[in-house]
């Protein structure tokens, strides 16, 4: 029997995220609301206050594919720091889909997600 995914008011189902081997890892739920003009640390704290986290880069690609209309055509922080410079973090542009990095002190938008692990 299929399990139903319960969404709270204002939440949107984004899809299934695959792991590095291509296996289903978790369901991704986009939480309502957003913050704008927030540095990376403030965006992470805000997402936690919403009961979620900032999305990973992989999750942002899924959000762009399945929930693009739920975003402004702007840059949104991911939870991922840049691999070679800890003063930078990755973001997704929802206007045209590109992922780039910016200084963590930059003021960007953010949305929060929650995850339902697939057993």
Coordinates of N, CA and C in Angstrom, one line a residue:
X1 N 0.8 -1.2 0.0 CA 0.0 0.0 0.0 C 0.9 1.3 0.0
X2 N 0.5 2.2 -0.8 CA 1.2 3.5 -0.8 C 0.9 4.4 0.4
X3 N 2.0 5.0 0.9 CA 1.9 5.9 2.0 C 1.5 7.2 1.5
X4 N 0.6 7.9 2.2 CA 0.2 9.2 1.8 C 1.1 10.2 2.5
X5 N 1.5 11.2 1.8 CA 2.4 12.3 2.4 C 1.4 13.4 2.8
X6 N 1.4 13.7 4.1 CA 0.6 14.7 4.6 C 1.3 16.1 4.5
X7 N 0.6 17.0 3.9 CA 1.2 18.4 3.8 C 0.4 19.3 4.7
X8 N 1.1 20.2 5.4 CA 0.5 21.2 6.2 C 0.0 22.3 5.3
X9 N -0.8 23.2 5.8 CA -1.3 24.3 5.0 C -0.1 25.1 4.5
X10 N -0.2 25.4 3.2 CA 0.9 26.2 2.5 C 2.1 25.5 2.1
X11 N 2.2 24.2 2.4 CA 3.4 23.4 2.0 C 3.1 22.9 0.6
X12 N 4.2 22.6 -0.1 CA 4.2 22.1 -1.5 C 5.1 20.9 -1.6
X13 N 4.6 19.8 -2.2 CA 5.4 18.6 -2.5 C 6.3 18.9 -3.7
X14 N 7.6 18.8 -3.5 CA 8.6 19.0 -4.6 C 9.0 17.8 -5.3
X15 N 9.0 16.6 -4.7 CA 9.4 15.4 -5.3 C 10.3 14.6 -4.5
X16 N 10.9 13.6 -5.2 CA 11.8 12.6 -4.5 C 13.2 13.0 -4.9
X17 N 14.1 13.1 -3.9 CA 15.5 13.4 -4.1 C 16.2 12.0 -4.1
X18 N 17.2 11.9 -5.1 CA 18.0 10.7 -5.2 C 19.3 10.9 -4.5
X19 N 19.9 9.8 -4.0 CA 21.2 9.8 -3.4 C 22.3 9.7 -4.5
X20 N 23.5 9.7 -4.1 CA 24.6 9.7 -5.1 C 24.6 8.4 -6.0
X21 N 24.0 7.3 -5.6 CA 23.9 6.1 -6.4 C 22.6 6.1 -7.2
X22 N 21.8 7.1 -7.1 CA 20.5 7.1 -7.9 C 19.4 6.5 -7.2
X23 N 19.5 6.1 -5.9 CA 18.4 5.5 -5.1 C 17.6 6.6 -4.5
X24 N 16.3 6.4 -4.3 CA 15.4 7.3 -3.6 C 15.9 7.5 -2.2
X25 N 16.1 8.8 -1.8 CA 16.6 9.1 -0.5 C 15.5 9.7 0.4
X26 N 14.8 10.7 -0.1 CA 13.8 11.4 0.7 C 12.8 12.2 -0.2
X27 N 11.7 12.4 0.4 CA 10.7 13.3 -0.2 C 11.0 14.7 0.2
X28 N 10.9 15.7 -0.7 CA 11.2 17.1 -0.3 C 9.9 17.9 -0.3
X29 N 9.7 18.6 0.8 CA 8.5 19.4 1.0 C 9.0 20.9 1.2
X30 N 8.4 21.7 0.3 CA 8.7 23.2 0.4 C 7.8 23.8 1.4
X31 N 8.4 24.5 2.4 CA 7.6 25.1 3.4 C 7.1 26.5 2.9
X32 N 6.0 27.0 3.5 CA 5.5 28.3 3.1 C 6.4 29.5 3.6
X33 N 6.3 30.6 2.9 CA 7.0 31.8 3.3 C 8.4 31.9 2.8
X34 N 9.0 33.0 2.9 CA 10.4 33.3 2.5 C 10.9 34.5 3.2
X35 N 12.2 34.6 3.2 CA 12.9 35.7 3.8 C 13.7 36.4 2.7
X36 N 13.8 37.7 2.7 CA 14.6 38.4 1.6 C 15.6 39.2 2.3
X37 N 16.7 39.5 1.5 CA 17.8 40.3 1.9 C 18.4 39.8 3.2
X38 N 18.7 38.5 3.3 CA 19.2 37.9 4.4 C 20.6 37.3 4.1
X39 N 21.6 37.5 5.0 CA 22.9 36.9 4.8 C 22.7 35.4 5.0
X40 N 23.7 34.6 4.7 CA 23.6 33.2 4.8 C 23.3 32.7 6.2
X41 N 24.0 33.2 7.2 CA 23.7 32.8 8.6 C 22.3 33.1 9.0
X42 N 21.8 34.3 8.7 CA 20.5 34.7 9.0 C 19.5 33.8 8.3
X43 N 19.7 33.5 7.1 CA 18.8 32.6 6.3 C 18.8 31.2 6.9
X44 N 19.9 30.7 7.4 CA 19.9 29.4 8.1 C 19.1 29.4 9.3
X45 N 19.3 30.5 10.1 CA 18.5 30.6 11.4 C 17.0 30.8 11.1
X46 N 16.7 31.5 10.1 CA 15.3 31.7 9.7 C 14.6 30.4 9.3
X47 N 15.3 29.6 8.5 CA 14.8 28.3 8.1 C 14.6 27.4 9.3
X48 N 15.5 27.4 10.2 CA 15.3 26.6 11.4 C 14.1 27.0 12.2
X49 N 13.8 28.3 12.3 CA 12.6 28.9 13.0 C 11.4 28.4 12.3
X50 N 11.4 28.2 11.0 CA 10.3 27.7 10.2 C 10.0 26.2 10.4
X51 N 10.9 25.5 11.1 CA 10.8 24.1 11.3 C 11.5 23.3 10.2
X52 N 12.4 23.9 9.5 CA 13.1 23.2 8.4 C 14.5 23.6 8.3
X53 N 15.0 23.5 7.1 CA 16.4 23.8 6.7 C 16.4 24.5 5.4
X54 N 17.5 25.1 5.1 CA 17.7 25.5 3.7 C 18.0 24.3 2.8
X55 N 17.6 24.3 1.6 CA 17.8 23.1 0.7 C 19.2 23.0 0.3
X56 N 19.6 21.8 0.0 CA 20.9 21.5 -0.6 C 20.9 21.9 -2.1
X57 N 22.0 21.9 -2.8 CA 22.1 22.3 -4.2 C 21.2 21.3 -5.0
X58 N 21.3 20.0 -4.7 CA 20.6 19.0 -5.4 C 19.1 19.2 -5.2
X59 N 18.7 19.6 -4.0 CA 17.3 19.9 -3.7 C 16.8 21.1 -4.4
X60 N 17.7 22.1 -4.5 CA 17.3 23.3 -5.3 C 17.1 23.1 -6.7
X61 N 17.9 22.2 -7.3 CA 17.6 21.8 -8.7 C 16.3 21.1 -8.9
X62 N 15.9 20.3 -7.9 CA 14.5 19.7 -7.9 C 13.4 20.8 -7.8
X63 N 13.7 21.7 -6.8 CA 12.7 22.8 -6.6 C 12.6 23.6 -7.9
X64 N 13.7 23.9 -8.6 CA 13.6 24.6 -9.8 C 12.8 23.9 -10.9
X65 N 13.0 22.6 -11.0 CA 12.3 21.8 -11.9 C 10.8 21.6 -11.6
X66 N 10.4 21.5 -10.4 CA 9.1 21.2 -10.0 C 8.3 22.3 -9.4
X67 N 8.9 23.3 -8.8 CA 8.2 24.3 -8.0 C 8.7 25.7 -8.4
X68 N 9.2 25.9 -9.6 CA 9.8 27.2 -10.0 C 8.8 28.3 -9.8
X69 N 7.5 28.1 -10.1 CA 6.5 29.1 -9.9 C 6.3 29.6 -8.5
X70 N 6.8 28.8 -7.5 CA 6.6 29.2 -6.1 C 7.7 30.2 -5.6
X71 N 8.6 30.5 -6.6 CA 9.8 31.4 -6.2 C 9.8 32.6 -7.1
X72 N 10.3 33.7 -6.5 CA 10.6 34.9 -7.3 C 11.7 34.6 -8.3
X73 N 11.9 35.3 -9.4 CA 13.0 35.0 -10.3 C 14.3 35.7 -9.7
X74 N 14.7 35.2 -8.6 CA 15.8 35.8 -7.8 C 16.7 34.7 -7.3
X75 N 17.8 35.1 -6.6 CA 18.7 34.2 -6.0 C 18.3 33.8 -4.6
X76 N 18.4 32.4 -4.3 CA 18.0 31.9 -3.0 C 19.1 31.0 -2.5
X77 N 19.5 31.3 -1.2 CA 20.5 30.5 -0.6 C 20.3 29.0 -0.5
X78 N 21.3 28.3 -0.6 CA 21.3 26.8 -0.3 C 22.0 26.7 1.1
X79 N 21.9 25.5 1.6 CA 22.6 25.2 2.9 C 24.1 25.0 2.7
X80 N 24.5 24.8 1.5 CA 25.9 24.3 1.2 C 26.9 25.4 1.1
X81 N 28.0 25.3 1.9 CA 29.1 26.2 1.8 C 29.9 25.8 0.6
X82 N 30.7 26.8 0.1 CA 31.6 26.5 -1.0 C 32.7 25.6 -0.5
X83 N 33.1 24.7 -1.3 CA 34.0 23.7 -0.9 C 35.4 24.3 -0.7
X84 N 35.8 25.3 -1.4 CA 37.2 25.8 -1.3 C 37.3 27.1 -0.6
X85 N 36.2 27.7 -0.3 CA 36.2 29.0 0.4 C 35.1 29.1 1.4
X86 N 35.4 29.0 2.7 CA 34.3 28.9 3.7 C 33.6 30.3 3.9
X87 N 34.1 31.3 3.3 CA 33.4 32.6 3.3 C 32.3 32.7 2.3
X88 N 32.1 31.7 1.4 CA 31.1 31.7 0.4 C 30.2 30.5 0.6
X89 N 29.0 30.7 0.0 CA 28.0 29.6 0.0 C 27.3 29.6 -1.3
X90 N 26.7 28.5 -1.7 CA 26.0 28.3 -3.0 C 24.6 28.9 -2.9
X91 N 24.1 29.3 -4.1 CA 22.7 29.7 -4.2 C 22.2 29.3 -5.6
X92 N 20.9 29.3 -5.7 CA 20.2 29.0 -7.0 C 19.5 30.2 -7.5
X93 N 19.7 30.6 -8.7 CA 18.9 31.6 -9.4 C 17.7 31.0 -9.9
X94 N 16.5 31.4 -9.5 CA 15.2 30.9 -10.0 C 14.7 31.6 -11.2
X95 N 15.4 32.6 -11.7 CA 15.0 33.2 -12.9 C 15.4 32.4 -14.1
X96 N 16.7 31.8 -14.1 CA 17.2 31.0 -15.2 C 17.9 29.8 -14.8
X97 N 17.9 29.4 -13.5 CA 18.3 28.1 -13.1 C 19.7 27.9 -12.8
X98 N 20.6 28.8 -12.9 CA 22.0 28.7 -12.6 C 22.3 28.6 -11.1
X99 N 23.3 27.8 -10.7 CA 23.8 27.8 -9.4 C 25.2 28.4 -9.3
X100 N 25.3 29.3 -8.4 CA 26.6 30.1 -8.2 C 26.9 30.2 -6.8
X101 N 28.0 30.8 -6.4 CA 28.4 31.0 -5.0 C 28.5 32.5 -4.8
X102 N 28.3 33.0 -3.6 CA 28.4 34.4 -3.3 C 29.0 34.5 -1.8
X103 N 29.5 35.6 -1.5 CA 30.0 35.8 -0.1 C 28.8 35.6 0.9
X104 N 29.0 34.9 2.0 CA 27.9 34.6 3.0 C 27.3 35.9 3.5
X105 N 28.0 37.0 3.4 CA 27.4 38.3 3.9 C 26.4 38.9 2.9
X106 N 26.3 38.4 1.7 CA 25.4 39.0 0.7 C 24.0 38.8 1.2
X107 N 23.1 39.7 0.8 CA 21.7 39.7 1.1 C 20.9 39.0 0.0
X108 N 20.5 37.7 0.2 CA 19.7 37.0 -0.8 C 18.4 36.5 -0.1
X109 N 17.6 35.9 -0.9 CA 16.3 35.3 -0.4 C 16.6 33.9 0.1
X110 N 15.6 33.4 0.8 CA 15.7 32.0 1.3 C 14.3 31.4 1.4
X111 N 14.2 30.1 1.2 CA 13.0 29.3 1.4 C 13.5 28.1 2.3
X112 N 12.6 27.6 3.1 CA 12.9 26.4 3.9 C 12.2 25.2 3.4
X113 N 12.8 24.0 3.6 CA 12.3 22.7 3.2 C 12.3 21.8 4.4
X114 N 11.5 20.7 4.3 CA 11.6 19.6 5.2 C 11.7 18.4 4.4
X115 N 12.2 17.3 5.1 CA 12.5 16.1 4.4 C 11.8 14.9 5.1
X116 N 11.3 14.0 4.2 CA 10.7 12.8 4.8 C 11.6 11.6 4.2
X117 N 12.4 11.0 5.1 CA 13.3 9.9 4.6 C 12.5 8.7 4.1
X118 N 13.0 8.2 3.0 CA 12.3 7.0 2.4 C 13.1 5.8 3.0
X119 N 12.3 4.9 3.6 CA 12.9 3.7 4.2 C 13.1 2.6 3.2

